[in-house]
CSV table of C-alpha atoms in Angstrom, one decimal:
chain,number,residue,atom,x,y,z
A,134,MET,CA,-13.0,21.9,-34.4
A,135,THR,CA,-16.5,21.6,-36.6
A,136,ALA,CA,-16.7,20.4,-40.2
A,137,ILE,CA,-17.2,24.4,-40.9
A,138,ASP,CA,-13.8,25.1,-39.1
A,139,LEU,CA,-11.5,22.5,-41.4
A,140,PRO,CA,-9.8,24.0,-44.3
A,141,ASP,CA,-11.4,22.6,-48.1
A,142,ASP,CA,-9.2,20.6,-49.6
A,143,GLY,CA,-11.3,20.1,-52.2
A,144,ARG,CA,-11.7,16.3,-51.6
A,145,VAL,CA,-14.9,14.4,-51.5
A,146,ARG,CA,-15.1,12.3,-48.4
A,147,CYS,CA,-17.3,10.0,-46.3
A,148,GLY,CA,-19.1,11.9,-44.5
A,149,TRP,CA,-18.4,10.5,-40.9
A,150,SER,CA,-15.4,11.9,-41.5
A,151,VAL,CA,-15.8,15.8,-41.7
A,152,SER,CA,-16.8,16.6,-38.1
A,153,SER,CA,-12.8,16.8,-37.0
A,154,GLN,CA,-9.6,16.9,-38.2
A,155,LEU,CA,-9.0,13.6,-35.5
A,156,TYR,CA,-11.5,12.0,-37.7
A,157,ARG,CA,-10.2,13.3,-41.0
A,158,ASP,CA,-6.8,12.1,-40.6
A,159,TYR,CA,-7.8,8.8,-39.4
A,160,HIS,CA,-10.1,8.4,-42.6
A,161,ASP,CA,-7.7,9.8,-44.9
A,162,ARG,CA,-4.6,7.4,-43.7
A,163,GLU,CA,-6.1,4.7,-41.9
A,164,TRP,CA,-9.4,3.5,-42.3
A,165,GLY,CA,-10.3,0.7,-45.1
A,166,ARG,CA,-6.7,0.5,-45.6
A,167,PRO,CA,-5.1,-3.4,-45.3
A,168,VAL,CA,-3.7,-3.6,-42.1
A,169,HIS,CA,-1.7,-7.0,-41.9
A,170,GLY,CA,0.3,-8.6,-39.0
A,171,ASP,CA,-0.9,-10.6,-35.8
A,172,ASP,CA,-0.3,-7.6,-32.9
A,173,ALA,CA,-1.6,-4.5,-35.5
A,174,LEU,CA,-4.6,-6.7,-36.1
A,175,PHE,CA,-4.9,-7.6,-31.9
A,176,GLU,CA,-5.0,-3.5,-31.5
A,177,ARG,CA,-7.2,-3.1,-33.8
A,178,MET,CA,-9.6,-6.0,-32.3
A,179,CYS,CA,-9.5,-4.3,-28.7
A,180,LEU,CA,-9.8,-0.6,-29.7
A,181,GLU,CA,-13.2,-2.0,-31.6
A,182,ALA,CA,-14.3,-3.9,-28.4
A,183,PHE,CA,-13.4,-0.8,-26.1
A,184,GLN,CA,-15.2,1.5,-28.6
A,185,SER,CA,-18.7,-0.6,-28.4
A,186,GLY,CA,-21.1,1.6,-26.9
A,187,LEU,CA,-18.8,4.7,-27.6
A,188,SER,CA,-18.0,7.1,-30.2
A,189,TRP,CA,-14.9,6.3,-32.0
A,190,ILE,CA,-13.8,9.9,-32.0
A,191,THR,CA,-13.2,8.7,-28.0
A,192,ILE,CA,-11.3,6.2,-28.8
A,193,LEU,CA,-8.8,7.8,-31.3
A,194,ARG,CA,-8.5,10.8,-28.3
A,195,LYS,CA,-7.5,7.9,-26.1
A,196,ARG,CA,-5.5,5.9,-28.8
A,197,PRO,CA,-2.0,6.6,-27.5
A,198,ALA,CA,-2.8,6.1,-23.9
A,199,PHE,CA,-4.5,3.0,-24.7
A,200,ARG,CA,-1.0,1.7,-26.7
A,201,GLU,CA,0.8,3.1,-23.5
A,202,ALA,CA,-1.1,1.2,-21.3
A,203,PHE,CA,-1.4,-2.1,-23.1
A,204,GLU,CA,2.2,-2.2,-23.9
A,205,GLY,CA,2.1,-1.5,-27.8
A,206,PHE,CA,-0.9,-4.1,-27.9
A,207,VAL,CA,2.0,-6.5,-28.3
A,208,ILE,CA,-0.2,-9.9,-28.0
A,209,GLU,CA,2.9,-11.9,-25.9
A,210,ARG,CA,3.5,-9.1,-23.3
A,211,VAL,CA,-0.9,-8.1,-23.0
A,212,ALA,CA,-1.3,-12.1,-22.8
A,213,GLU,CA,0.9,-11.7,-19.3
A,214,PHE,CA,-1.3,-9.4,-17.7
A,215,GLY,CA,-2.5,-10.3,-14.7
A,216,ASP,CA,-5.0,-9.0,-12.0
A,217,GLY,CA,-2.6,-6.1,-10.4
A,218,ARG,CA,-2.4,-4.9,-14.0
A,219,VAL,CA,-6.5,-5.0,-14.6
A,220,GLU,CA,-6.4,-2.5,-11.1
A,221,ARG,CA,-3.7,-0.2,-13.1
A,222,LEU,CA,-5.5,-0.2,-16.0
A,223,LEU,CA,-8.7,0.7,-13.9
A,224,ASP,CA,-7.2,3.7,-12.4
A,225,ASN,CA,-5.8,4.8,-16.0
A,226,GLN,CA,-7.5,8.0,-16.8
A,227,GLY,CA,-6.3,7.7,-20.7
A,228,ILE,CA,-8.0,5.1,-21.4
A,229,VAL,CA,-11.9,3.7,-21.0
A,230,ARG,CA,-11.7,1.9,-17.9
A,231,ASN,CA,-14.1,-0.7,-18.4
A,232,ARG,CA,-13.2,-4.0,-16.3
A,233,ALA,CA,-15.1,-6.4,-19.3
A,234,LYS,CA,-13.4,-5.0,-21.9
A,235,ILE,CA,-10.3,-4.8,-19.8
A,236,GLU,CA,-10.6,-8.3,-18.9
A,237,ALA,CA,-11.8,-9.3,-22.6
A,238,CYS,CA,-8.6,-7.7,-24.3
A,239,ILE,CA,-6.5,-9.5,-22.1
A,240,THR,CA,-8.2,-12.6,-22.7
A,241,ASN,CA,-7.9,-12.3,-26.2
A,242,ALA,CA,-4.0,-11.6,-26.0
A,243,ARG,CA,-4.1,-14.9,-24.4
A,244,VAL,CA,-6.5,-16.8,-27.0
A,245,ALA,CA,-4.7,-15.4,-29.7
A,246,ARG,CA,-1.0,-16.3,-28.4
A,247,GLU,CA,-2.3,-20.0,-28.5
A,248,LEU,CA,-4.0,-19.9,-32.0
A,249,ASP,CA,-2.5,-22.8,-34.2
A,250,ILE,CA,-2.9,-20.2,-37.1
A,251,GLY,CA,-1.9,-16.7,-37.1
A,252,LEU,CA,-4.7,-14.2,-36.0
A,253,ASP,CA,-3.6,-12.2,-39.2
A,254,GLU,CA,-4.9,-15.3,-41.4
A,255,LEU,CA,-7.5,-16.2,-39.1
A,256,LEU,CA,-9.1,-12.8,-39.8
A,257,TRP,CA,-8.3,-12.4,-42.8
A,258,SER,CA,-10.0,-15.6,-44.0
A,259,PHE,CA,-13.2,-13.8,-43.7
A,260,ALA,CA,-13.2,-11.3,-45.8
A,261,PRO,CA,-15.5,-11.3,-48.8
A,262,PRO,CA,-14.1,-11.1,-51.9
A,263,PRO,CA,-14.1,-7.2,-53.5
A,264,ARG,CA,-17.5,-5.5,-54.0
A,265,ARG,CA,-18.4,-2.1,-55.4
A,266,ARG,CA,-18.5,0.5,-52.9
A,267,PRO,CA,-21.8,1.6,-51.0
A,268,ALA,CA,-23.3,4.7,-53.3
A,269,THR,CA,-23.6,6.3,-49.3
A,270,LEU,CA,-23.1,5.8,-45.9
A,271,ALA,CA,-27.1,4.7,-45.7
A,272,ASP,CA,-26.0,1.7,-47.8
A,273,VAL,CA,-23.1,0.6,-45.6
A,274,PRO,CA,-24.2,-2.3,-43.0
A,275,ALA,CA,-24.0,-2.9,-40.1
A,276,ILE,CA,-23.4,-6.8,-40.1
A,277,THR,CA,-23.0,-9.1,-42.7
A,278,PRO,CA,-22.6,-12.9,-43.3
A,279,GLU,CA,-18.5,-12.9,-43.1
A,280,SER,CA,-18.9,-10.4,-39.7
A,281,THR,CA,-21.6,-12.9,-38.4
A,282,ALA,CA,-19.2,-15.9,-39.2
A,283,LEU,CA,-16.3,-14.3,-38.2
A,284,ALA,CA,-17.7,-13.1,-34.6
A,285,LYS,CA,-18.9,-17.0,-34.4
A,286,GLU,CA,-15.5,-18.4,-35.1
A,287,LEU,CA,-13.9,-15.9,-32.9
A,288,LYS,CA,-16.3,-16.8,-29.9
A,289,ARG,CA,-15.8,-20.3,-30.4
A,290,ARG,CA,-12.0,-20.3,-30.1
A,291,GLY,CA,-12.7,-17.7,-26.8
A,292,PHE,CA,-12.6,-14.3,-27.7
A,293,ARG,CA,-14.4,-11.9,-26.1
A,294,PHE,CA,-16.4,-8.7,-27.3
A,295,VAL,CA,-16.5,-9.6,-31.0
A,296,GLY,CA,-20.3,-9.5,-31.5
A,297,PRO,CA,-20.7,-9.2,-35.3
A,298,THR,CA,-21.1,-5.7,-35.4
A,299,THR,CA,-17.6,-5.4,-33.6
A,300,ALA,CA,-16.3,-7.9,-36.4
A,301,TYR,CA,-17.8,-5.7,-39.1
A,302,ALA,CA,-16.6,-2.7,-37.7
A,303,LEU,CA,-12.9,-4.4,-37.6
A,304,MET,CA,-13.1,-5.9,-41.0
A,305,GLN,CA,-14.0,-1.9,-42.1
A,306,ALA,CA,-10.8,-0.6,-40.3
A,307,THR,CA,-8.5,-2.9,-41.2
A,308,GLY,CA,-9.5,-3.0,-44.9
A,309,MET,CA,-10.9,-6.4,-45.2
A,310,VAL,CA,-13.4,-4.5,-47.0
A,311,ASP,CA,-14.0,-1.1,-48.4
A,312,ASP,CA,-16.8,0.6,-47.5
A,313,HIS,CA,-15.7,4.5,-48.4
A,314,VAL,CA,-18.5,5.5,-50.4
A,315,THR,CA,-18.1,5.6,-54.3
A,316,ASP,CA,-17.5,9.3,-54.9
A,317,CYS,CA,-14.2,9.4,-51.9
A,318,TRP,CA,-11.1,10.3,-52.7
A,319,VAL,CA,-9.5,7.5,-51.4
A,320,LEU,CA,-8.2,4.8,-52.9
A,321,PRO,CA,-8.0,1.0,-51.3
């Protein structure tokens, strides 16, 4: 479905969200809304890592299969995945079958399980103070000092596939920052 095929509901949206109904629904219902809970944030962290180098629409289309394959992204469960599970995941056509990303997700679950604070508390401690929404998509940064600091801390603790760009995408997706453009109808 193209943007032309989508019914016009009169709402102004961020430009990236108008090319498919799946993008529109994600934009309108999830993106930029605060997410809390260790498992919920772990899921978003994993999906952002799987997205690296791919289109986000690919991840959205595969998200139900990801959730099934990774047992709802429950940290305690994923942390117990062993080599046999990795091989089964590599055979799962419903997900992105990248060994490094699969192993990073499992490693990240093990690291998250051993944190001295909750993953929610750790991630949100890097959220910047609220700022004005960007005027256009061109005004949206790919990285920020906060995402760079978050990535550095996550790597220091043993997390993988969490560079500054991925960390910033995570911050956007989970409402730590509000990068909906000024005229967008979605409120934080």
